[in-house]
Every structure is written in structure tokens, then in C-alpha cells.
Coordinates of C-alpha atoms in Angstrom, one line a residue:
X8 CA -0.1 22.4 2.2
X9 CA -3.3 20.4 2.8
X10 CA -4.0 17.3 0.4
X11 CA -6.5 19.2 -1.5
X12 CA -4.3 22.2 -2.2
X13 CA -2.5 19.7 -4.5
X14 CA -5.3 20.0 -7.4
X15 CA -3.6 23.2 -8.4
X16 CA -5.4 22.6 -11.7
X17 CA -9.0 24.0 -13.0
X18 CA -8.3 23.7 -16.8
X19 CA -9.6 21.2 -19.2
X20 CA -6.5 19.4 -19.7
X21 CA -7.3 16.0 -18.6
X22 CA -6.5 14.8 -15.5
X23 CA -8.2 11.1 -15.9
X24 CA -9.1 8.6 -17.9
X25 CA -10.9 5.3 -17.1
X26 CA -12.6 2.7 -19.6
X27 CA -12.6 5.2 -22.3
X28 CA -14.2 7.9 -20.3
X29 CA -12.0 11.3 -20.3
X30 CA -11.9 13.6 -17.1
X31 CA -10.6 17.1 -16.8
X32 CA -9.0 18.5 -13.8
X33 CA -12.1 21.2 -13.6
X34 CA -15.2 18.7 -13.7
X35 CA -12.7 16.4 -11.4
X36 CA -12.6 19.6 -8.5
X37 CA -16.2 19.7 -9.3
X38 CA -17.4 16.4 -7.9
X39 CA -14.9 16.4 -5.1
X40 CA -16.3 19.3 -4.4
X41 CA -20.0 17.8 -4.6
X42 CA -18.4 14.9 -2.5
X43 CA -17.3 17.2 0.3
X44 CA -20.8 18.7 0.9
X45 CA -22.6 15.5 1.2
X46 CA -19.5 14.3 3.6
X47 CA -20.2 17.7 5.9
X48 CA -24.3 17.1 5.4
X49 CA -23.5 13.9 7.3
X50 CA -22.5 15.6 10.1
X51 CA -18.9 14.4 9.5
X52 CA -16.3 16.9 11.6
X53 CA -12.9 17.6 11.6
X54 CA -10.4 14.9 12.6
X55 CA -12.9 12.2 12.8
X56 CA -12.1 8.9 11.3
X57 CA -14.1 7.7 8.2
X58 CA -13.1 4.2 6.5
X59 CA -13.4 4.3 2.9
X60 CA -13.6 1.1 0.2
X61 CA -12.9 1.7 -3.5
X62 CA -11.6 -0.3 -6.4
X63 CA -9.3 1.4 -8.7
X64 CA -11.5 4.1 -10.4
X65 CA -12.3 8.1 -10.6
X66 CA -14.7 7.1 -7.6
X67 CA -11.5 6.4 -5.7
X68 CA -10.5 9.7 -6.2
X69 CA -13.0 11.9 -5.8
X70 CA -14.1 9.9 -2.5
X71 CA -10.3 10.4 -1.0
X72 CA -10.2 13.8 -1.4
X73 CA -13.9 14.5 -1.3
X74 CA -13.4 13.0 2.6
X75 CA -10.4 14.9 3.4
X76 CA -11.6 18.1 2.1
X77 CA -14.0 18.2 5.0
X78 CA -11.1 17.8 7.3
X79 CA -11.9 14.6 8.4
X80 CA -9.2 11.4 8.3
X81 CA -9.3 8.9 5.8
X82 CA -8.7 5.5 6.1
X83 CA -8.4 3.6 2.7
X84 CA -9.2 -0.3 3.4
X85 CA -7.6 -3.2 1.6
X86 CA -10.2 -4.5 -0.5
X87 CA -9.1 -8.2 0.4
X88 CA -9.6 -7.7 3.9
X89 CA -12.6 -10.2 6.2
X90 CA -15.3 -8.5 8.0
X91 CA -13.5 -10.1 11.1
X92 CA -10.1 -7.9 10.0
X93 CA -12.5 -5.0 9.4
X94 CA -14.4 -4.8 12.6
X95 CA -10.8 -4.7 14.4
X96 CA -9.8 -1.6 12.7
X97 CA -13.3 0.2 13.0
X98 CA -13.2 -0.8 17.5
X99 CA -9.6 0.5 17.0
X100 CA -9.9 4.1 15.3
X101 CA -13.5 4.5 16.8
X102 CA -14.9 4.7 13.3
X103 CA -18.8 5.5 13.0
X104 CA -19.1 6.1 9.3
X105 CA -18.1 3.8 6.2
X106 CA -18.3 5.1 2.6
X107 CA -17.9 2.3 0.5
X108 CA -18.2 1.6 -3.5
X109 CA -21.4 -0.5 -4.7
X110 CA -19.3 -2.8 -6.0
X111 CA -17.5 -3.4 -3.2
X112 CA -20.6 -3.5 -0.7
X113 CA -22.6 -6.0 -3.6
X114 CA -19.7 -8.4 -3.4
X115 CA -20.5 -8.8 0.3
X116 CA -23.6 -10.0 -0.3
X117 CA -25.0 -8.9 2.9
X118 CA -28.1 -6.2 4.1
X119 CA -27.0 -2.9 4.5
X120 CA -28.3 -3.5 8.3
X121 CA -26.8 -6.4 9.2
X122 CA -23.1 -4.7 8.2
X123 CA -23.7 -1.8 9.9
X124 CA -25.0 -3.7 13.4
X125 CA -21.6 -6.0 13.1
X126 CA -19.2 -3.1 12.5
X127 CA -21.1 -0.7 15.5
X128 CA -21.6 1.7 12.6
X129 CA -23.4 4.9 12.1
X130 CA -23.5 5.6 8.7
X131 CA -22.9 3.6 5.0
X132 CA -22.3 5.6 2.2
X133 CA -22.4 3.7 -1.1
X134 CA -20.9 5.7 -3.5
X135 CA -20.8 4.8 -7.4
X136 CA -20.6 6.8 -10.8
X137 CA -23.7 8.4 -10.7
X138 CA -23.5 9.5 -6.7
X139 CA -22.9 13.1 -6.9
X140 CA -25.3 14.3 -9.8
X141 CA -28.0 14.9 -7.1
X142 CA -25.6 16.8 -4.9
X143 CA -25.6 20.8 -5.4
X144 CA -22.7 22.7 -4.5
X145 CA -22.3 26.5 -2.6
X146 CA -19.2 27.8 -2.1
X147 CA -19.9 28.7 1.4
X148 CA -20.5 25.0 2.2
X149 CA -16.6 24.1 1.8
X150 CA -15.0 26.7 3.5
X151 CA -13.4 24.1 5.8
X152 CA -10.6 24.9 8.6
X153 CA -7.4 22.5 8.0
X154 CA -4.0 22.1 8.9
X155 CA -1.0 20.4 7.0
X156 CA 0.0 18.7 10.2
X157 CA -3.7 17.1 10.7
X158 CA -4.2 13.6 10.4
X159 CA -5.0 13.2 6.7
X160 CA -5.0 9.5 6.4
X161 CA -4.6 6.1 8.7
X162 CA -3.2 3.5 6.8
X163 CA -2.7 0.0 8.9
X164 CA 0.0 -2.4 8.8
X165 CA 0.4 -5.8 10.1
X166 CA 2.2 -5.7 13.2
X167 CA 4.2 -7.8 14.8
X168 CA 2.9 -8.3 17.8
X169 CA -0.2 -10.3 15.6
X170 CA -2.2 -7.2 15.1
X171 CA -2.4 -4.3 12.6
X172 CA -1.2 -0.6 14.1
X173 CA -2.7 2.2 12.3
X174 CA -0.1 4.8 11.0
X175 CA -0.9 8.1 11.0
X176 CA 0.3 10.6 8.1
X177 CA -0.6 14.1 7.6
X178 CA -1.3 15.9 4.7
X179 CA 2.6 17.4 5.1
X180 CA 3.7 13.5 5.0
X181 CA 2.1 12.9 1.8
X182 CA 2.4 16.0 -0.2
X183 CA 5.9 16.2 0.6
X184 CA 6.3 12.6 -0.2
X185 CA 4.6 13.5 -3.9
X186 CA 6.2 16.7 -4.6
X187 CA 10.1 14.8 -3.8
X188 CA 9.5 12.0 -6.7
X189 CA 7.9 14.6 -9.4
X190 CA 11.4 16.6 -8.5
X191 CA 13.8 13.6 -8.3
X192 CA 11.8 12.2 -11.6
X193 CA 10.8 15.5 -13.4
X194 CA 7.5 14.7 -14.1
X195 CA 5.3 17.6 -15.3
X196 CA 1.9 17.7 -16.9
X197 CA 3.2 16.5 -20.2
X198 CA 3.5 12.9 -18.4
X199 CA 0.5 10.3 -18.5
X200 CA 0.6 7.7 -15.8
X201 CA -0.6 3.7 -16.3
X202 CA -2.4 2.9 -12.7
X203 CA -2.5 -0.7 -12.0
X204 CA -1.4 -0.2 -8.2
X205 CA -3.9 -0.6 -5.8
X206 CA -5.2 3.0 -4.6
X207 CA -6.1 1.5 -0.9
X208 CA -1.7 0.5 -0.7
X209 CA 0.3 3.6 0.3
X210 CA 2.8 3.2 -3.0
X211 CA -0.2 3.0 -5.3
X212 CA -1.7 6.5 -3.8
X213 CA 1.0 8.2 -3.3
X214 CA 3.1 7.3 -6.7
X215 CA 0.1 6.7 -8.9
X216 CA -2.3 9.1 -7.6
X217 CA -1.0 11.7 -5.4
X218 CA 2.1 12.7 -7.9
X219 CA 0.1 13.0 -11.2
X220 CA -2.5 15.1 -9.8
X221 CA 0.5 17.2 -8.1
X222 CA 2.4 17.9 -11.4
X223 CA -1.3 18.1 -13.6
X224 CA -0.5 15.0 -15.8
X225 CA -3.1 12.6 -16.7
X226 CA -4.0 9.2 -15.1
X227 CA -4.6 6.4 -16.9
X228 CA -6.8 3.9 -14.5
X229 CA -6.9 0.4 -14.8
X230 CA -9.6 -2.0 -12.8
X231 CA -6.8 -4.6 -13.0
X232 CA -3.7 -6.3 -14.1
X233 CA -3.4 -8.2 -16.8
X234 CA -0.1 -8.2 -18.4
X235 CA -1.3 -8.4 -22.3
X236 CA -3.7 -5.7 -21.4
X237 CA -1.3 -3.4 -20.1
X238 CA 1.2 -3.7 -22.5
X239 CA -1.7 -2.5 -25.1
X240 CA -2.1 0.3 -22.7
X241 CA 1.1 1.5 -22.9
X242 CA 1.6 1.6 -26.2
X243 CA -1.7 2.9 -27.7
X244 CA -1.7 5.5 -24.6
X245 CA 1.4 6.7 -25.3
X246 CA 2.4 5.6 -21.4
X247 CA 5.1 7.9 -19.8
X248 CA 4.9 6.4 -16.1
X249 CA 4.6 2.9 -14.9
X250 CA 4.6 1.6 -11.6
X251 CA 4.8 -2.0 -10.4
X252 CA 5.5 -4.1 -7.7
X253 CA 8.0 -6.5 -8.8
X254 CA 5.4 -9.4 -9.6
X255 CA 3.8 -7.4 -11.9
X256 CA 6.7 -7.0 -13.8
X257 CA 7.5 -10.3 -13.3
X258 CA 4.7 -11.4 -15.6
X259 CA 4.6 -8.4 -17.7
X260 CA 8.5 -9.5 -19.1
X261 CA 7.2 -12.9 -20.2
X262 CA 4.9 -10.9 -22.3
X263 CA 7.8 -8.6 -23.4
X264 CA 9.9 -11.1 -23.6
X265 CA 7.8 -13.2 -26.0
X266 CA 6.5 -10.4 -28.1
X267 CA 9.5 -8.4 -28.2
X268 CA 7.4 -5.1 -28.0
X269 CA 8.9 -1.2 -28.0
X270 CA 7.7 1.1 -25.8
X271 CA 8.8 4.6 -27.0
X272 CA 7.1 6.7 -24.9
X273 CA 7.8 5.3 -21.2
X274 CA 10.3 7.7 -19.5
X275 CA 10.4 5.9 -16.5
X276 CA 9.1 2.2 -15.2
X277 CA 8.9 2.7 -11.1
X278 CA 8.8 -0.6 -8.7
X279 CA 8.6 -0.9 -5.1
X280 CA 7.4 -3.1 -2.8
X281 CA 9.8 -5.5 -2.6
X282 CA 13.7 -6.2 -4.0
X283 CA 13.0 -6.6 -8.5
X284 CA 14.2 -9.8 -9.6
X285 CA 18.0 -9.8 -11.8
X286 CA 16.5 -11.7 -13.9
X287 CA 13.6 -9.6 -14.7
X288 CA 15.3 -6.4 -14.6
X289 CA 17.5 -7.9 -17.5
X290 CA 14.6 -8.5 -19.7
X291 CA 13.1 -5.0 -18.9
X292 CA 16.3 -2.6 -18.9
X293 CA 16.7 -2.7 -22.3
X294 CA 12.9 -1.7 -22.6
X295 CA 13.0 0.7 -20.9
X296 CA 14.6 3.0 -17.8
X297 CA 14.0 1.5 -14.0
X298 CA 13.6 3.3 -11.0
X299 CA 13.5 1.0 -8.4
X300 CA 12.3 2.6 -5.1
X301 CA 12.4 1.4 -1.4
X302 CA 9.9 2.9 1.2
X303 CA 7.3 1.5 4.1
X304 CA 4.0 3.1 4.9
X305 CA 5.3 4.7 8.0
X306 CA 7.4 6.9 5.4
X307 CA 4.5 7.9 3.2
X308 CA 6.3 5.5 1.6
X309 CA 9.2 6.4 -0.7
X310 CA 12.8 6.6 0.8
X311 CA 15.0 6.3 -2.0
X312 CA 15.6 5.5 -5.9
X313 CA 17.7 3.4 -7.8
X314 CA 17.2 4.2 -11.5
X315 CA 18.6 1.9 -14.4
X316 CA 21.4 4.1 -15.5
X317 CA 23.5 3.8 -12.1
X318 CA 24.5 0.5 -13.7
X319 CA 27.6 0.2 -11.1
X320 CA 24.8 0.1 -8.8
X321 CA 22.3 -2.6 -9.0
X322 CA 21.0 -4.4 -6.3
X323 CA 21.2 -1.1 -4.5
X324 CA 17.9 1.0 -3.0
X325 CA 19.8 3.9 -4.7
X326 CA 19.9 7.5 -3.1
X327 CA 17.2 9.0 -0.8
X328 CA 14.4 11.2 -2.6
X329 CA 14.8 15.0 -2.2
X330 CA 14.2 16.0 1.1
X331 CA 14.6 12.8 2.9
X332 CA 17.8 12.0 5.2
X333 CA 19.1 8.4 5.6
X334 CA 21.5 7.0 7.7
X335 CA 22.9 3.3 8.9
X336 CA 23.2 3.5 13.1
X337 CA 24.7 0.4 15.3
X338 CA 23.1 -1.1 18.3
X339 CA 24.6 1.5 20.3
X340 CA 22.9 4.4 17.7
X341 CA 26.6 5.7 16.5
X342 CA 26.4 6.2 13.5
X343 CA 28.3 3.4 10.9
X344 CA 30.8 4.1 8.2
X345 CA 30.4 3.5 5.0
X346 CA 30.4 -0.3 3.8
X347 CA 29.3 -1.3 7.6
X348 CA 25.3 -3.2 8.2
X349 CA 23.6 -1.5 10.6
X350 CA 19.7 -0.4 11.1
X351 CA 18.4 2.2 8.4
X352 CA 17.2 5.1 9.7
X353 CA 15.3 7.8 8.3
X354 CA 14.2 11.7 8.8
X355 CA 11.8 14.3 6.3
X356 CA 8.7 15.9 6.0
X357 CA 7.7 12.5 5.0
X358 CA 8.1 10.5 7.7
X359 CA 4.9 9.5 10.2
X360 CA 3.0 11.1 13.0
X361 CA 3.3 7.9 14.9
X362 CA 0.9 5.0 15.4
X363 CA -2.9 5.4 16.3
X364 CA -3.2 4.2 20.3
X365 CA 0.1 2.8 20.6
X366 CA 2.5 5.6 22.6
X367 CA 4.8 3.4 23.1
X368 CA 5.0 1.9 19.5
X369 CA 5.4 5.3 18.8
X370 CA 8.3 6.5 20.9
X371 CA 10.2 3.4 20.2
X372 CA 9.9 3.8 16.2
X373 CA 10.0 7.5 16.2
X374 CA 11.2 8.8 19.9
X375 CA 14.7 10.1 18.4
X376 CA 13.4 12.3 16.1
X377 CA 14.4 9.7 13.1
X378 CA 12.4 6.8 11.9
X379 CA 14.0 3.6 12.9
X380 CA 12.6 1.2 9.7
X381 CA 13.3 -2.3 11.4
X382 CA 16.2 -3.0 7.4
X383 CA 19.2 -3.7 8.2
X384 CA 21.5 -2.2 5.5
X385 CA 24.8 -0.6 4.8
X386 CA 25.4 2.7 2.5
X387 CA 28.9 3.0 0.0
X388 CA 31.3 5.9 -0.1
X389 CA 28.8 7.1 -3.1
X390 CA 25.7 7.4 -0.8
X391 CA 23.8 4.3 -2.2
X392 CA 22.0 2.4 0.1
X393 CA 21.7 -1.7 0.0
X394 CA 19.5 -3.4 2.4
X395 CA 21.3 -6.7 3.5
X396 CA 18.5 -7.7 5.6
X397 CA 15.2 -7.5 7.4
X398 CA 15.7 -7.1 11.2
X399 CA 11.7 -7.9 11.5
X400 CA 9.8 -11.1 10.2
X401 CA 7.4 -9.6 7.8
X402 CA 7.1 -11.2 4.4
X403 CA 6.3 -9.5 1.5
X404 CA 3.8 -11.5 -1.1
X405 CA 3.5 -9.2 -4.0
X406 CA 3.8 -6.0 -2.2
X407 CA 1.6 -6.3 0.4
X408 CA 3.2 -6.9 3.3
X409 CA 2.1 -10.0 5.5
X410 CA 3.6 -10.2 9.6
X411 CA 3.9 -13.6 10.3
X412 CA 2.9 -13.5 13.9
X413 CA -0.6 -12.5 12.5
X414 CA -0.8 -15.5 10.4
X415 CA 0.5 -17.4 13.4
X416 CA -2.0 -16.5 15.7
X417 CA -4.9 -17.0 13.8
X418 CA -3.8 -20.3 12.9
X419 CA -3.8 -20.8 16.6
X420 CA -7.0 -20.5 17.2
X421 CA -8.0 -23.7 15.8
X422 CA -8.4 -25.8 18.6
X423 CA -6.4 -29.0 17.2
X424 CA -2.9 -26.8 17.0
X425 CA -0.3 -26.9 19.2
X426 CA 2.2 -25.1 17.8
X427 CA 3.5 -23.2 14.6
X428 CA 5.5 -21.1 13.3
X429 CA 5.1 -19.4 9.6
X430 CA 8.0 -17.7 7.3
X431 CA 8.6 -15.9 4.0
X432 CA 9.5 -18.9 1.2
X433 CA 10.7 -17.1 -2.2
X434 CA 8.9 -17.5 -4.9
X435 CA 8.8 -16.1 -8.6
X436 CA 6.2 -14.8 -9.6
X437 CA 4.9 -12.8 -5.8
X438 CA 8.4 -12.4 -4.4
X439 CA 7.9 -14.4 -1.6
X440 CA 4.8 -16.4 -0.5
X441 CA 3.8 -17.2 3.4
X442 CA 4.2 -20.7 4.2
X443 CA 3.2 -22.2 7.9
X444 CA 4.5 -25.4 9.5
X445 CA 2.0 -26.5 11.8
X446 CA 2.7 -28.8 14.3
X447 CA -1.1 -30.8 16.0
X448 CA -1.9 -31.5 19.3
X449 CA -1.6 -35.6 20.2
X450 CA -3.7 -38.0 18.2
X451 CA -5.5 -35.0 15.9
X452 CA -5.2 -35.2 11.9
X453 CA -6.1 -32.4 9.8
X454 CA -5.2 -31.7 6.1
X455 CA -4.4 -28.4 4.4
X456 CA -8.1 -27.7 2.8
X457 CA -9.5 -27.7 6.3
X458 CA -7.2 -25.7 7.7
X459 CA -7.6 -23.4 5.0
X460 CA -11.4 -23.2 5.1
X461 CA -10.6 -22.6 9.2
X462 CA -9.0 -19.6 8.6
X463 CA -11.0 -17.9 5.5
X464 CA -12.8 -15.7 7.4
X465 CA -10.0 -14.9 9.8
X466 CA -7.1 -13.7 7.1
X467 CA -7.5 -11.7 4.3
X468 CA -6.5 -13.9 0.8
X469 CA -2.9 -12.4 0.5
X470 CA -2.4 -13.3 4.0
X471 CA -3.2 -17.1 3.6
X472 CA -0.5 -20.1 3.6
X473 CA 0.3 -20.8 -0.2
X474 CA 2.1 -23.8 1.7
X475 CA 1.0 -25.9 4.9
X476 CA 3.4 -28.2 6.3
X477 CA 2.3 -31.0 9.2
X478 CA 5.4 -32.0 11.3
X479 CA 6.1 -33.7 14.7
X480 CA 8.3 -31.0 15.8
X481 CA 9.5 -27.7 15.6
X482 CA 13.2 -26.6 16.1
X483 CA 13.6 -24.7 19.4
X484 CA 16.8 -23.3 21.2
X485 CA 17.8 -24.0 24.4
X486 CA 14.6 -21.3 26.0
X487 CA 12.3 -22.9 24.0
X488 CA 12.2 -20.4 21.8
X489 CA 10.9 -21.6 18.0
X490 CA 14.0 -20.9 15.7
X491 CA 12.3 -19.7 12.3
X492 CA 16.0 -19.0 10.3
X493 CA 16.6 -23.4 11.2
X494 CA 13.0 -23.4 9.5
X495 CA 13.8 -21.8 6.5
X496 CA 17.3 -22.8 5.8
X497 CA 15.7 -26.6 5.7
X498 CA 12.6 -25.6 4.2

């Protein structure tokens, strides 16, 4: 099934709603539609990479699908990304045109000319609400040749070797993906979903936009989180689907908490991202039912549920989604009995084509035939998962997932370092927060705001130090190798 086949719906019954405004599903195939001529009057082909910058909105959506229609690959870029970050994945995936929202392109406060000479660029598209009332539609115009196990989308990642790899998904990864949580979840088009996820963040798509639009329910969009404003959301919209990332709901049980609201309607309140808080799952439970999912992008993302009525089970990643196969291998790849840490695998429809340019990236993550997710974890005689720990260094600061060797080598490029190393530090309100001991070259001072204002143009905001600590020395093992777990357990 290709991505667009998923918009099974041409009635009137809403399918969007956005500052008041009210969408159907048949005006919302309409300006796809309009969206996928001008694509193809572009000249855009099959298989060719286009980026694409949107803030949460109907814009979003009709640009994701408007681009994919034509059967060219999408890839959604994280708003908080530099120009520097930007031109790196645009050299990497060989990308010529960018279709961008106004707002996005008036925040950059740059000429259209000078953006496109530094990115090598053929084409900007800036799209906004008005963009597709001068395009006319034929039918003949979007009869376009696709396949379910085309590249529908690149999605990159920090890596760990300090720079992002581009996974590839197809439109088989995603649908599936969307089609195994409105199963595991019964949603149908009764539901109405409350979008504060970023669209551009493979959870946010997939769980916010894909899924709603697969089952025909409505999608609430908001152009932010604020936690008073979103509790009025739920309520007066009669909210049947949240989804969060655990700092979200972090903030949105002090409001609970202090106002000591109901919230009827809500069937189900899905997070991700990162491991949700005891503490804030007690304030929420009793509001209403969890599901607390586990996935990575290189899984399209969702692996598993946990929902709030296993109660022998929390602080588990629950069971796998419908159609996905998990299982906890050694170092020699036996498979380990229950109750014994080993690396989490995992096999479906949902899992990853590979990694754009990196064969050997490729192999290693997905050579067996099973996608090897870096967790270390262990599974009970029940079949529920717990992830004991993360065999890789990536951090995760409200979500978004931040490699520290990135941070590290950008940090390195200031001429006065000698050496550093950065780690996760937990933290509230994000999860966990990136914090970087820096260690200068002989007789060179620096404070924090300068390095800061070094690297603003180098790291995108949710990748910066929230911390910066100046020492003499670093601890190092006999090798000389910089031993981070000596960092973090004296902080």
C-alpha cells in the first residue's frame, strides 16, 4: 500500500481541524491533489529526494503527501536544525529542491538567493495557506507509478560516529507501522486526536498523523505546547488520543495536578520517546489510561506498548505491536531466556530499508534479517519487554534524540579545546539534558557564554550543553581511552 492509498476517505466527515478552521477528508485529497501537480510541474521525478520544512499545520500535511504522491522521497527537516546541519544533509541525499513553509523561510531572515547558492539548490518552494488556490487539477496529471517498497521518506538521526545517517523507510514501513497501533489501540473514525508532536519527528507523523488519517478520525492540530492550553483542548474537544513525550506530560501533571481536572473523553494518553517518569505516571493514571510505547526511527518507530492497565507491569516497554517480532540475543546472537539482558532485536514490515550511503551501517544494523536497536533489555515469561540499558551513548532531551559524539565534535572545533567528553545528566522536566566537560588547551580561559555563542551555528538548540563544565582532566583508562560512565557517576 503506498502512503497516499491511506486517505481511504472522500466524505465530509472532518479529517482536521486547526485554529478553528474545519477540514474534511474530501477538500483535504483535494489540495494534496493540487499539491502533487505543482510538485510534477517542477519537474520533480520518481525517487528523487526533496527536503521539506513545516510547522505543525494542514500545510504539513498536504505538503507530505502532496510530495510523495508524485513518487518522489520526502525528507521532513527538524525545524531547530542550523543552515550548517542543513547543508550536510542536502550534500548527503543529493537534494536539489526544498519546499519550505513561509514561516519557516521568514524566520531565516535571509534572500531567497543567497539560501539557495549556500545549500547548491535548484528550486524553493514556499508553501503557505493560500498556495494551492492557483493550482488546477486533471486527473490525468496524477496518474503516478509507485511502489510500497519505494523510498517514501528519509528521516536522519544523529549518529555516532558525529554525523547524522539518513534512514530510509518505505511507504510499507510506515503504513504498516500506522495500521499495527489503530489495531493494537482500536482507534476508528469515531476518535479525534490532540497533535502537539512535532510532524518533522517520526513518532509525531506516524502516531499523530499517519494513524488518524488511516482509521478516518479527526486531527486536532496544535502550533505548540502549552500545558494550560492543552488541557482546554481536551476538554472542550472532547480529546480521544493524546500523545506526548514524557516532558510534556511532565508539565501537563502540574497542571492536572493543581487544577484537579477530568477528562472523560480521552481513551488513551500515548508517550514515547523516552522512559515516563513514576512519578508523573502516578499523577496521570488516575486521569486517565497510558500507553507507553518504545520505538526508534529505524523502526518507523513503534516497537511495543505498555498500557496502564498491565499494572503488574510498569516500568516495562510492554508487548510488541501487531506484526512486529522482538527478541533479546547474547553477544554470540543465541537467543536469551527469559529474565536474561541481552541486545533487543527486532523484525516486521516496519522495520528500515537501511541507511542512505552507508552499506556498511546497513549490514551491520540490519545484515541478519532483524534490526539490531543498539537497548540492551531482557523479556519475562509473560512476553514484556524492559530495557535495562542503552548499549549506545545517545541522550535523549525531550524526545529528540542527541549523539554525544556530535556534540563532541563540534565542540572540538574551537581552537582553544583540547579535549571533552559530553553525557546524558537526568533531568525533570526534558528527561535528560546534554551536559559537556570540556577540558582547555594550556594557559587558555574561556567561559560557558562563549562557548555557547561558538557553537550556535554549529548545533541545533536541542543539541546544545544545558551544562558546561571546565576541568583540568578527564578520566582515562589505561589506552587512554576517556571513560564517560567515571564521568557520570561523579557528575
Amino acid at each position: 500500500m503506498l502512503l497516499k492509498d491511506i486517505l481511504k476517505s472522500e466524505s465530509d466527515r472532518i479529517a482536521i481541524i486547526h485554529n478553528g478552521e474545519e477540514i474534511t477528508y474530501k477538500d483535504m485529497r483535494e489540495t494534496i491533489n493540487k499539491y502533487a501537480i505543482n510538485m510534477k510541474s517542477l519537474g520533480i521525478e520518481r525517487g528523487e529526494c526533496v527536503a521539506f520544512s513545516s510547522p505543525n499545520s494542514p500545510e504539513f500535511v498536504y505538503g507530505y503527501f502532496g510530495i510523495t504522491q508524485v513518487g518522489a522521497t520526502i525528507i521532513p527537516l527538524n525545524l531547530m536544525l542550523t543552515l550548517n546541519e542543513i547543508k550536510y544533509i542536502f550534500d548527503d541525499a543529493r537534494v536539489k529542491t526544498w519546499v519550505l513553509h513561509r514561516e519557516v523561510y521568514e524566520k531565516m531572515n535571509l534572500p531567497v538567493e543567497q539560501v539557495m547558492e549556500a545549500l547548491g539548490l535548484e528550486s524553493l518552494v514556499l508553501i503557505d495557506k493560500d498556495f494551492s488556490k492557483k493550482i488546477t487539477v486533471r486527473e490525468d496529471e496524477l496518474d503516478v507509478v509507485g511502489d510500497e517498497d519505494d523510498i517514501c521518506t528519509i528521516l536522519y538521526t544523529s549518529g555516532t560516529t558525529g554525523k547524522p545517517k539518513g534512514v530510509m523507510l518505505t511507504h510499507r514501513n510506515l503504513v504498516s507501522n500506522a495500521e499495527s497501533v489503530i489495531k493494537l489501540l482500536g482507534i476508528n473514525h469515531k476518535d479525534k486526536f490532540m497533535c502537539v508532536l512535532p510532524f518533522f519527528h517520526t513518532f509525531g507523523f506516524t502516531v499523530t498523523v499517519l494513524t488518524p488519517l488511516a482509521a478516518g478520525s479527526a486531527m486536532v492540530i496544535s502550533d505548540g505546547f502549552n500545558p494550560k492550553d492543552v488541557v482546554k483542548n481536551l476538554i472542550e474537544e472532547e480529546i480521544t488520543i493524546l500523545s506526548g513525550v514524557p516532558s510534556m506530560y511532565a508539565l501537563l501533571s502540574k497542571v492536572v495536578k493543581k487544577k484537579d481536572v477530568q477528562f472523560p473523553h480521552i481513551r488513551y494518553a500515548v508517550s514515547g520517546g523516552a522512559a515516563l517518569p513514576m512519578e508523573v505516571g502516578k499523577v496521570l493514571f488516575d486521569k486517565f489510561p497510558m500507553a507507553e510505547g518504545y520505538g526508534l526511527t529505524e523502526a518507523a518507530p513503534v516497537v511495543s506498548f505498555n498500557r496502564s492497565n498491565d499494572v503488574e507491569k510498569i516500568g516495562s516497554i510492554g508487548q510488541p505491536i501487531p506484526g512486529v517480532e522482538v527478541k533479546i540475543i547474547d553477544a554470540n546472537g543465541k537467543v536469551a531466556p527469559p529474565g536474561i539482558v541481552g541486545e533487543l532485536i527486532v523484525n516486521g514490515d516496519n522495520v528500515m530499508a537501511g541507511y542512505l550511503n552507508h552499506q556498511t551501517a546497513t549490514e551491520d544494523a540490519i545484515g541478519s534479517g532483524w534490526l539490531l536497536t543498539g537497548d540492551l533489555a531482557k523479556i519475562d515469561k509473560d512476553g514484556f519487554v524492559y530495557i535495562v540499558d542503552r548499549k549506545k551513548d545517545m541522550i535523549i532531551t525531550s524526545g529528540l534524540n542527541v549523539y554525544p559524539r556530535e556534540v563532541e565534535e563540534a565542540i572540538y572545533q574551537h581552537d582553544d579545546v583540547f579535549e571533552c567528553a559530553v553525557i546524558g545528566e537526568e533531568e525533570e522536566t526534558r528527561g535528560e539534558i546534554v551536559k559537556a566537560f570540556v577540558v582547555l588547551k594550556e594557559d587558555k580561559m574561556m567561559k560557558k557564554k562563549e562557548l555557547l555563542s561558538f557553537l550556535d551555528d554549529k548545533l541545533a538548540a536541542y543539541k546544545m550543553p544545558r551544562e558546561i563544565v571546565f576541568t583540568d582532566s578527564l578520566p582515562k583508562n589505561a589506552t587512554g581511552k576517556i571513560l564517560k560512565r567515571k564521568i557520570k557517576a561523579v557528575g
